[in-house]
PDB file of C-alpha atoms in Angstrom:
ATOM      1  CA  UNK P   1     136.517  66.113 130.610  1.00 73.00           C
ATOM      2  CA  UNK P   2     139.796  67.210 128.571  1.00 81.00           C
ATOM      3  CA  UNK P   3     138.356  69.518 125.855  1.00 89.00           C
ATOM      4  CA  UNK P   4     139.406  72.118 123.062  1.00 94.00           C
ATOM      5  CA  UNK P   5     137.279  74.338 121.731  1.00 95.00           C
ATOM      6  CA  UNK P   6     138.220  76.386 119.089  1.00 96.00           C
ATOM      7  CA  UNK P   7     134.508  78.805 118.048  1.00 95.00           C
ATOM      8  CA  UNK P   8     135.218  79.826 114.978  1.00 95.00           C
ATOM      9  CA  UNK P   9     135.064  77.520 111.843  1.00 94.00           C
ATOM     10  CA  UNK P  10     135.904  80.220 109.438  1.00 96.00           C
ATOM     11  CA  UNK P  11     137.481  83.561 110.007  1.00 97.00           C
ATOM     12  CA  UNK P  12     138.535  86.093 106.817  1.00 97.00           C
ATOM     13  CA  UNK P  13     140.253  88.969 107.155  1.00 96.00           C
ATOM     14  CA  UNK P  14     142.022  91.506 104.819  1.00 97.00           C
ATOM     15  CA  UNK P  15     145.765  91.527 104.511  1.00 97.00           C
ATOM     16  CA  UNK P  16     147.443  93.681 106.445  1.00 97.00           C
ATOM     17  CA  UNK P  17     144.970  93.086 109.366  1.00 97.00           C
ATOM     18  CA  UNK P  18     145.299  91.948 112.999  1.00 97.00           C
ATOM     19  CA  UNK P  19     144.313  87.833 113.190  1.00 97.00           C
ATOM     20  CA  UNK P  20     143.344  86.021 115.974  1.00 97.00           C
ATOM     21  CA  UNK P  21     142.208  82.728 116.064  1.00 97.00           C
ATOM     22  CA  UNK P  22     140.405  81.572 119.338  1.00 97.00           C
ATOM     23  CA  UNK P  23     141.202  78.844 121.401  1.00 97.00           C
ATOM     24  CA  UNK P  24     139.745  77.423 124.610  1.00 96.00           C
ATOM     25  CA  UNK P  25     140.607  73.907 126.280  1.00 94.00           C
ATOM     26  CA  UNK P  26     138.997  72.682 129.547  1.00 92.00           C
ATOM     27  CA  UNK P  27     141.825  70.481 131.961  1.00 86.00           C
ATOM     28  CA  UNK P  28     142.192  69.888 134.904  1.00 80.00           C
ATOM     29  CA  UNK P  29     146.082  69.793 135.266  1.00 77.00           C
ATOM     30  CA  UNK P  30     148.735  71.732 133.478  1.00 77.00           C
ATOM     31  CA  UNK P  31     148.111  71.375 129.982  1.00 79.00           C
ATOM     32  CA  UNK P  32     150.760  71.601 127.231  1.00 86.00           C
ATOM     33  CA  UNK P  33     149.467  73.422 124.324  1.00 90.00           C
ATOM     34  CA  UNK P  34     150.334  73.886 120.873  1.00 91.00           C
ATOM     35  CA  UNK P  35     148.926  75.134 117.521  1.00 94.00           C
ATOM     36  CA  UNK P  36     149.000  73.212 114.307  1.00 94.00           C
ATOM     37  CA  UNK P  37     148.887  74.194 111.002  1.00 95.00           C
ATOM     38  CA  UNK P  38     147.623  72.319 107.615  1.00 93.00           C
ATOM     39  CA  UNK P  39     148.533  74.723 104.221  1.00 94.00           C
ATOM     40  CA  UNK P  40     146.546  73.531 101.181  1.00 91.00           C
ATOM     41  CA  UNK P  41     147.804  70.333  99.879  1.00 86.00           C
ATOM     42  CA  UNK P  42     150.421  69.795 102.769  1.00 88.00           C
ATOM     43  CA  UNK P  43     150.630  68.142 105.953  1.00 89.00           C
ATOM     44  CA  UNK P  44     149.837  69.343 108.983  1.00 90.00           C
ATOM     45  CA  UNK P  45     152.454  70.729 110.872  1.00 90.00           C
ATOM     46  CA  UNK P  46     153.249  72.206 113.973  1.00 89.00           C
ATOM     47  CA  UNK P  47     153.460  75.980 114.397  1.00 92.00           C
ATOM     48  CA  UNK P  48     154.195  76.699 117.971  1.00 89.00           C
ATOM     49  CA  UNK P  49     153.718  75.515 121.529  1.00 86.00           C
ATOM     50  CA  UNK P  50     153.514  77.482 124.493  1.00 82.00           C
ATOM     51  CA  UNK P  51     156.465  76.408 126.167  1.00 77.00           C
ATOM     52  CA  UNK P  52     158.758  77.954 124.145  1.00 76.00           C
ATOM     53  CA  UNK P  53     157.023  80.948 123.581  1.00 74.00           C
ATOM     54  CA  UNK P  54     158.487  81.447 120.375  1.00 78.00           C
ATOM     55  CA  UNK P  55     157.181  83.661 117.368  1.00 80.00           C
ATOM     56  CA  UNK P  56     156.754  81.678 114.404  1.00 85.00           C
ATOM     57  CA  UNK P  57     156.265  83.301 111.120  1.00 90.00           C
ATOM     58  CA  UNK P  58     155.140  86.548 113.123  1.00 91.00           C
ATOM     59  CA  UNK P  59     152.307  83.867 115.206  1.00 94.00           C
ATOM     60  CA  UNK P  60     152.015  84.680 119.013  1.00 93.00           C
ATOM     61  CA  UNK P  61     150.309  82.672 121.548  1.00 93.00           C
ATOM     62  CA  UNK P  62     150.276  82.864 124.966  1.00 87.00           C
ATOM     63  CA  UNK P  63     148.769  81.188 127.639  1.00 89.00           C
ATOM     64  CA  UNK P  64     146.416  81.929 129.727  1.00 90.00           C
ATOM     65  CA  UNK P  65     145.173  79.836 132.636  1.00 87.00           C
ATOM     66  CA  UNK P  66     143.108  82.395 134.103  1.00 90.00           C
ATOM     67  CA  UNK P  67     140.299  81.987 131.202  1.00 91.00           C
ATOM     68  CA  UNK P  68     141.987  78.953 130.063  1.00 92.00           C
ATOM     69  CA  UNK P  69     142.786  80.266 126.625  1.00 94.00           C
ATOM     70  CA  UNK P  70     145.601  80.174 124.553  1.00 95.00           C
ATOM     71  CA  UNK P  71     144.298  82.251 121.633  1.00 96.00           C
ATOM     72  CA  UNK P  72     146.851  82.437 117.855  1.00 96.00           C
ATOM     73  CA  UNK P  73     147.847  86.515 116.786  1.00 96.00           C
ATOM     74  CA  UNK P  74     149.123  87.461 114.426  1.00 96.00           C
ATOM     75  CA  UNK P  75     149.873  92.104 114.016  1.00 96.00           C
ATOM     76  CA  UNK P  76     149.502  91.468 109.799  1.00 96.00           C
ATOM     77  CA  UNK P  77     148.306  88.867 108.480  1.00 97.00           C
ATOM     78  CA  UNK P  78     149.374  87.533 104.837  1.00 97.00           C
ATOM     79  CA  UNK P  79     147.467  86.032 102.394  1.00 96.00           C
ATOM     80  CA  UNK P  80     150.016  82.945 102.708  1.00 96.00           C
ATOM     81  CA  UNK P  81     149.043  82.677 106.003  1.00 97.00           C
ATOM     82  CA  UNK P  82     145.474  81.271 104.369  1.00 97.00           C
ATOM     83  CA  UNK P  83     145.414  77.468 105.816  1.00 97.00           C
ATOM     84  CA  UNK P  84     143.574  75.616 108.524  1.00 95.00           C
ATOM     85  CA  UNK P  85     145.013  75.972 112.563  1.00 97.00           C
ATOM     86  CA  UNK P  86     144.429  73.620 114.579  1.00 95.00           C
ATOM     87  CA  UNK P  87     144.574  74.271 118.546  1.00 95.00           C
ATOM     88  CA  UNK P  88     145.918  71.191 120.724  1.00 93.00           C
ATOM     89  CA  UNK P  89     146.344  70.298 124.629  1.00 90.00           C
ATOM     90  CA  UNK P  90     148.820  67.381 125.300  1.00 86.00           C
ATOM     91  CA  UNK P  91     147.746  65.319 128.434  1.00 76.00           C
ATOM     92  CA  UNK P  92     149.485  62.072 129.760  1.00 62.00           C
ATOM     93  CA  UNK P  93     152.610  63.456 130.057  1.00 67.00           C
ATOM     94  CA  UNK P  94     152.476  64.965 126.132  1.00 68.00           C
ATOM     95  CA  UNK P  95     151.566  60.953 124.868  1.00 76.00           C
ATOM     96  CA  UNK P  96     147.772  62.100 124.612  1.00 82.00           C
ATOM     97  CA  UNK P  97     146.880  64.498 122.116  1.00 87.00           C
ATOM     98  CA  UNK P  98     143.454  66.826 122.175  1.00 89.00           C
ATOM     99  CA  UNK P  99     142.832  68.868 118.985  1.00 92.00           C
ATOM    100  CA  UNK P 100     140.378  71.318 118.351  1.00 94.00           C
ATOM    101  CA  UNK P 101     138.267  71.161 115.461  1.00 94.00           C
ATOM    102  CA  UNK P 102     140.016  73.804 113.695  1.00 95.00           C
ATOM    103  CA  UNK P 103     139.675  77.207 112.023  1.00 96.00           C
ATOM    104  CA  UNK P 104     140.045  77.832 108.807  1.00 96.00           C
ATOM    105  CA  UNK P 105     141.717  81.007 107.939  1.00 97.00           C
ATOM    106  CA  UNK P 106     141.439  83.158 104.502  1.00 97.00           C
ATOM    107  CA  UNK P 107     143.249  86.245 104.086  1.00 97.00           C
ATOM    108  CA  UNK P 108     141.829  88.566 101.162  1.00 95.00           C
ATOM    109  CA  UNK P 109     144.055  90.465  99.554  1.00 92.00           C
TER     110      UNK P 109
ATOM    111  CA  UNK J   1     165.052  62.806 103.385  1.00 81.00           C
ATOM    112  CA  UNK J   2     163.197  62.633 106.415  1.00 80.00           C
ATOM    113  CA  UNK J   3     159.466  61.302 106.302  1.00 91.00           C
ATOM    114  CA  UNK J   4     156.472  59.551 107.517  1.00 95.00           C
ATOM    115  CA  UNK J   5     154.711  57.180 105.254  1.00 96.00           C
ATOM    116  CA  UNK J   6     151.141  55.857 104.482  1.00 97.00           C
ATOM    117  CA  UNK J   7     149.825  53.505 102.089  1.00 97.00           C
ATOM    118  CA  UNK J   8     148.011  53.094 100.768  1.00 97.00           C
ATOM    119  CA  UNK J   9     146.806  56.751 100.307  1.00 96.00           C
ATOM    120  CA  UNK J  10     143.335  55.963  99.281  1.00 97.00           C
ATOM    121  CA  UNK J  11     140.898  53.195  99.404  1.00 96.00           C
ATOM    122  CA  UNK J  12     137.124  52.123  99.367  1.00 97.00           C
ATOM    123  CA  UNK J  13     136.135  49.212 101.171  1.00 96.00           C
ATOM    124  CA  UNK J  14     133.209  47.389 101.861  1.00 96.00           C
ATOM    125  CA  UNK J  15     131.689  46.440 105.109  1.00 96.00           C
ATOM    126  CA  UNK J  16     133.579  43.736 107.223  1.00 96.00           C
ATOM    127  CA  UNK J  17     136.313  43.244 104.943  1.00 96.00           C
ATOM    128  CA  UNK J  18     139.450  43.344 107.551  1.00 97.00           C
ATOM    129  CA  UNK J  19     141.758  46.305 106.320  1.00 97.00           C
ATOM    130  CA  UNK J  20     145.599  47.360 107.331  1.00 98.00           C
ATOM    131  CA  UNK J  21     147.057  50.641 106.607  1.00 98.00           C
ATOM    132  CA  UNK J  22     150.345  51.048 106.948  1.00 98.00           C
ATOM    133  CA  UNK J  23     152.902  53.535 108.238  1.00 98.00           C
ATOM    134  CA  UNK J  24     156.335  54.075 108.336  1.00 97.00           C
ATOM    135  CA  UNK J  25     158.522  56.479 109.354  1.00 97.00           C
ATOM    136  CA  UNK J  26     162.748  56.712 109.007  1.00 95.00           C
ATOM    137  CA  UNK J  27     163.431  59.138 111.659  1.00 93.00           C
ATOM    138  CA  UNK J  28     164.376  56.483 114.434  1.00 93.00           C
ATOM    139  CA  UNK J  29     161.401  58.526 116.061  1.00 93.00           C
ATOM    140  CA  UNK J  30     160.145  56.010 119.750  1.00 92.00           C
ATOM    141  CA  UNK J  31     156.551  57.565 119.581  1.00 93.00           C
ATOM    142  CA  UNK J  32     154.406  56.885 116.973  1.00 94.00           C
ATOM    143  CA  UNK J  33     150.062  57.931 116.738  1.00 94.00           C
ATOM    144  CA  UNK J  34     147.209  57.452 114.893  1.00 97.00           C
ATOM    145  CA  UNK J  35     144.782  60.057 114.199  1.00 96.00           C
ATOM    146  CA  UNK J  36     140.949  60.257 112.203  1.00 96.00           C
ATOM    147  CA  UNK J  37     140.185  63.422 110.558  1.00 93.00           C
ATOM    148  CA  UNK J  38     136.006  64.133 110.255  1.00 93.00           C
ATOM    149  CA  UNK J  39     134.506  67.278 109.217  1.00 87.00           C
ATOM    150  CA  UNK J  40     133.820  69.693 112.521  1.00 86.00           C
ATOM    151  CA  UNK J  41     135.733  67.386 114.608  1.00 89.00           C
ATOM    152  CA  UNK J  42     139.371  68.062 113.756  1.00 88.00           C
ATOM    153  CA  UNK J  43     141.622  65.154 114.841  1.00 91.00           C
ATOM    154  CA  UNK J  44     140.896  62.759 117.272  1.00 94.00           C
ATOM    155  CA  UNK J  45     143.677  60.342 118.405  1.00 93.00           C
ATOM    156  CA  UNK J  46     143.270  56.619 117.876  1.00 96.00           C
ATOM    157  CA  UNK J  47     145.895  54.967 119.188  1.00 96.00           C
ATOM    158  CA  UNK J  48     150.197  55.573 120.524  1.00 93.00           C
ATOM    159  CA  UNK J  49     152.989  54.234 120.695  1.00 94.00           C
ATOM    160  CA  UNK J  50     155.682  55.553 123.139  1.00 90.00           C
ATOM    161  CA  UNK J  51     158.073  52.218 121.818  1.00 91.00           C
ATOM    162  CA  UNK J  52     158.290  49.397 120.267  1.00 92.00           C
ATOM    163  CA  UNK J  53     155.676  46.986 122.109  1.00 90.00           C
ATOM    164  CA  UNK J  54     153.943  49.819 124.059  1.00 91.00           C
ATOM    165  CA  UNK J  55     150.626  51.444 122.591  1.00 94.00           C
ATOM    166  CA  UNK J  56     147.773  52.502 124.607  1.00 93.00           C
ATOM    167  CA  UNK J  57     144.497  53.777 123.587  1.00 93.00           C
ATOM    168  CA  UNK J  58     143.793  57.432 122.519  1.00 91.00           C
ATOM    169  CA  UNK J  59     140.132  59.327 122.510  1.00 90.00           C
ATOM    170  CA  UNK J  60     138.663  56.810 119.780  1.00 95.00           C
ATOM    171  CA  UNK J  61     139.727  53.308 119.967  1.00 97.00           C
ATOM    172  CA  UNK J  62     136.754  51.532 119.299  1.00 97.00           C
ATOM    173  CA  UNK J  63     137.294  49.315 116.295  1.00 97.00           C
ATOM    174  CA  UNK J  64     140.707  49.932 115.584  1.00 98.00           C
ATOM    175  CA  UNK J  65     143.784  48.080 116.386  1.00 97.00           C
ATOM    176  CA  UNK J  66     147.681  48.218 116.630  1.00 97.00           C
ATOM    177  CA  UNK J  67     150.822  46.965 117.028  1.00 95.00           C
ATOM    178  CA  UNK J  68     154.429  48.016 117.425  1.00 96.00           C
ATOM    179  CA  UNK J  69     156.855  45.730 116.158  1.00 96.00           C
ATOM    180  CA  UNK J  70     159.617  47.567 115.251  1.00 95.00           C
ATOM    181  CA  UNK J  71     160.123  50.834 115.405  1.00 95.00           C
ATOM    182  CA  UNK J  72     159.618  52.373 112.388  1.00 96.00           C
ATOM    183  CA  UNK J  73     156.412  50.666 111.831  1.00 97.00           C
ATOM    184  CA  UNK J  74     153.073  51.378 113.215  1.00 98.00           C
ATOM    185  CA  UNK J  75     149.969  49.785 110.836  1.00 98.00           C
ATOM    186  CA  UNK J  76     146.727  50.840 111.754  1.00 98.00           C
ATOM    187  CA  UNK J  77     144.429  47.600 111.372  1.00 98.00           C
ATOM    188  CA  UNK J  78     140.327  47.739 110.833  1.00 97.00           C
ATOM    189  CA  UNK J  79     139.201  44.210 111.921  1.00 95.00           C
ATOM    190  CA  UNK J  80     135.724  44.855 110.765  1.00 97.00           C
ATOM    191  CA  UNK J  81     135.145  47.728 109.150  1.00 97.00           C
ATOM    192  CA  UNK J  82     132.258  49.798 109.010  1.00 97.00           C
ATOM    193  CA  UNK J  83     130.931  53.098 107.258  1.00 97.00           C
ATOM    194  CA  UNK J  84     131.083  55.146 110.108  1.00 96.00           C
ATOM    195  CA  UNK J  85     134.893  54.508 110.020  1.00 98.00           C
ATOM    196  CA  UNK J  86     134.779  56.100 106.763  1.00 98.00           C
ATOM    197  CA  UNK J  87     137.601  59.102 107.572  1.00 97.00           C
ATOM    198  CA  UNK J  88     141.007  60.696 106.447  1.00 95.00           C
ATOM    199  CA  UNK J  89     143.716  59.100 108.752  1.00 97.00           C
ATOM    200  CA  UNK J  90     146.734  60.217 109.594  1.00 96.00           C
ATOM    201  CA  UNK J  91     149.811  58.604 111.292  1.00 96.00           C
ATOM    202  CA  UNK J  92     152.256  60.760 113.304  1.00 94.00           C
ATOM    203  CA  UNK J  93     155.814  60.079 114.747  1.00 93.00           C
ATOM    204  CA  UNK J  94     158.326  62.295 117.266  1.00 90.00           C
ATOM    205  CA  UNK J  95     161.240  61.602 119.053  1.00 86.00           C
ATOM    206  CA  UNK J  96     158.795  61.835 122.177  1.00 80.00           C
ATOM    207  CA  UNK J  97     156.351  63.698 123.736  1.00 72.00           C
ATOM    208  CA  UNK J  98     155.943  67.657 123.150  1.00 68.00           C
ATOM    209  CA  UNK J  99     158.535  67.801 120.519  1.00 76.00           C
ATOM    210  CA  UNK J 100     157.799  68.443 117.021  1.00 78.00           C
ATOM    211  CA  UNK J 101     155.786  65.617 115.143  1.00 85.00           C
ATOM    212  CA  UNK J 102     155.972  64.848 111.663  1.00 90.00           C
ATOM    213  CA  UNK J 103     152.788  63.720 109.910  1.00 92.00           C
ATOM    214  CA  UNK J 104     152.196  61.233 107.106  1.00 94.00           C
ATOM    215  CA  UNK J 105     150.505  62.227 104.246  1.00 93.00           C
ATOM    216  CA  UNK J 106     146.913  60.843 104.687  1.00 94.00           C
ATOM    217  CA  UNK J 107     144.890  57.464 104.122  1.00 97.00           C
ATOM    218  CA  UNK J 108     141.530  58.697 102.661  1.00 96.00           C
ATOM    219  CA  UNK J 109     139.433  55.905 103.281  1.00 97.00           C
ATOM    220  CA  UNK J 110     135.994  54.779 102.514  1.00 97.00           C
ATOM    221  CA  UNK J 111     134.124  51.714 103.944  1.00 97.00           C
ATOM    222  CA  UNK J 112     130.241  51.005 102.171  1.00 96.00           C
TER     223      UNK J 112
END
């Protein structure tokens, strides 16, 4: 079955420090995959998907199909950066949506 | 302005009382969702839209239905609710699929 997994419900880190927020999904075809983001008091909103491989507000994520990952970095992260992520695999030609339960991330200062 | 609308935005039920939640969105967007937000579960899709008259059933269907008659409008209806429905729900349009979505704000609802 079509599955995200995202392991970590909660990860903190120190400004300044590498991020990376874990994702896993299990599909059988070639999965679309994107990561979300909720800030505090907004709505959610999409960050980046791996088909553009874009950089969005110094996020990375690439793909990998080998260990079916598609893991969120970030070099340094900022304490604005604090908000919830949400991993997600599109199926059904992108109509489906698959999210992962999310990680919440807090960046100390 | 752009934007995706839900109302209401919060409400408390009672057990078999048929509910509808709206949404709306001005974007001219042709696909349209419904997601439930649950504590360690993320979101889980309820229902789509890819145009006016076409929905099909996402990951959670199961006591929910919808309808698409125009295209701005996608309401979200509970026929009988029941407190395991009790969720944050949130209603999502994009031009199609893989581009960008815009999300509503949220229906926190609560069913006793």
């Amino acid at each position: 079955a079509q599955r995200v997994t995202q392991p970590e419900k909660l990860l903190s880190v120190f400004k300044g420090a590498p991020v990376e927020l874990k994702c896993n999904y299990s599909y059988s075809g070639s999965p679309e995959l994107f990561w979300y983001v909720q800030y505090s008091r907004q709505r959610l909103q999409l960050l980046l998907r791996h088909i553009s491989r874009e950089s969005i507000k110094g996020f990375t994520a690439d793909l990998n199909k080998g260990e079916t990952s598609f893991h969120l970095k970030k070099p340094f992260a900022q304490e604005e950066d604090s908000a919830m992520y949400y991993c997600a695999l599109s199926e059904g030609g992108g109509f489906k949506t698959i999210f992962g339960a999310g990680t919440r991330l807090f960046v100390k200062a | 302005e752009a934007q995706v609308t839900q109302n209401p935005r919060y409400l408390i039920t009672v057990t078999g009382k048929k509910l509808t939640v709206t949404c709306s969105q001005n974007m001219n967007h042709e696909y349209m969702s419904w997601y439930r937000q649950d504590p360690g579960l993320g979101l889980r899709q309820i229902y789509y839209s890819m145009n006016v008259e076409v929905t099909d059933k996402g990951d959670v269907p199961e006591g929910y239905k919808v309808s698409r008659k125009e295209k701005r409008n996608f309401p979200l209806i509970l026929e009988s609710p029941s407190p395991n429905q009790t969720s944050l729900y949130f209603c999502a349009s994009s031009l199609g699929p893989g581009t960008s979505p815009f999300f509503g704000p949220g229906t926190r609802l609560t069913v006793l």
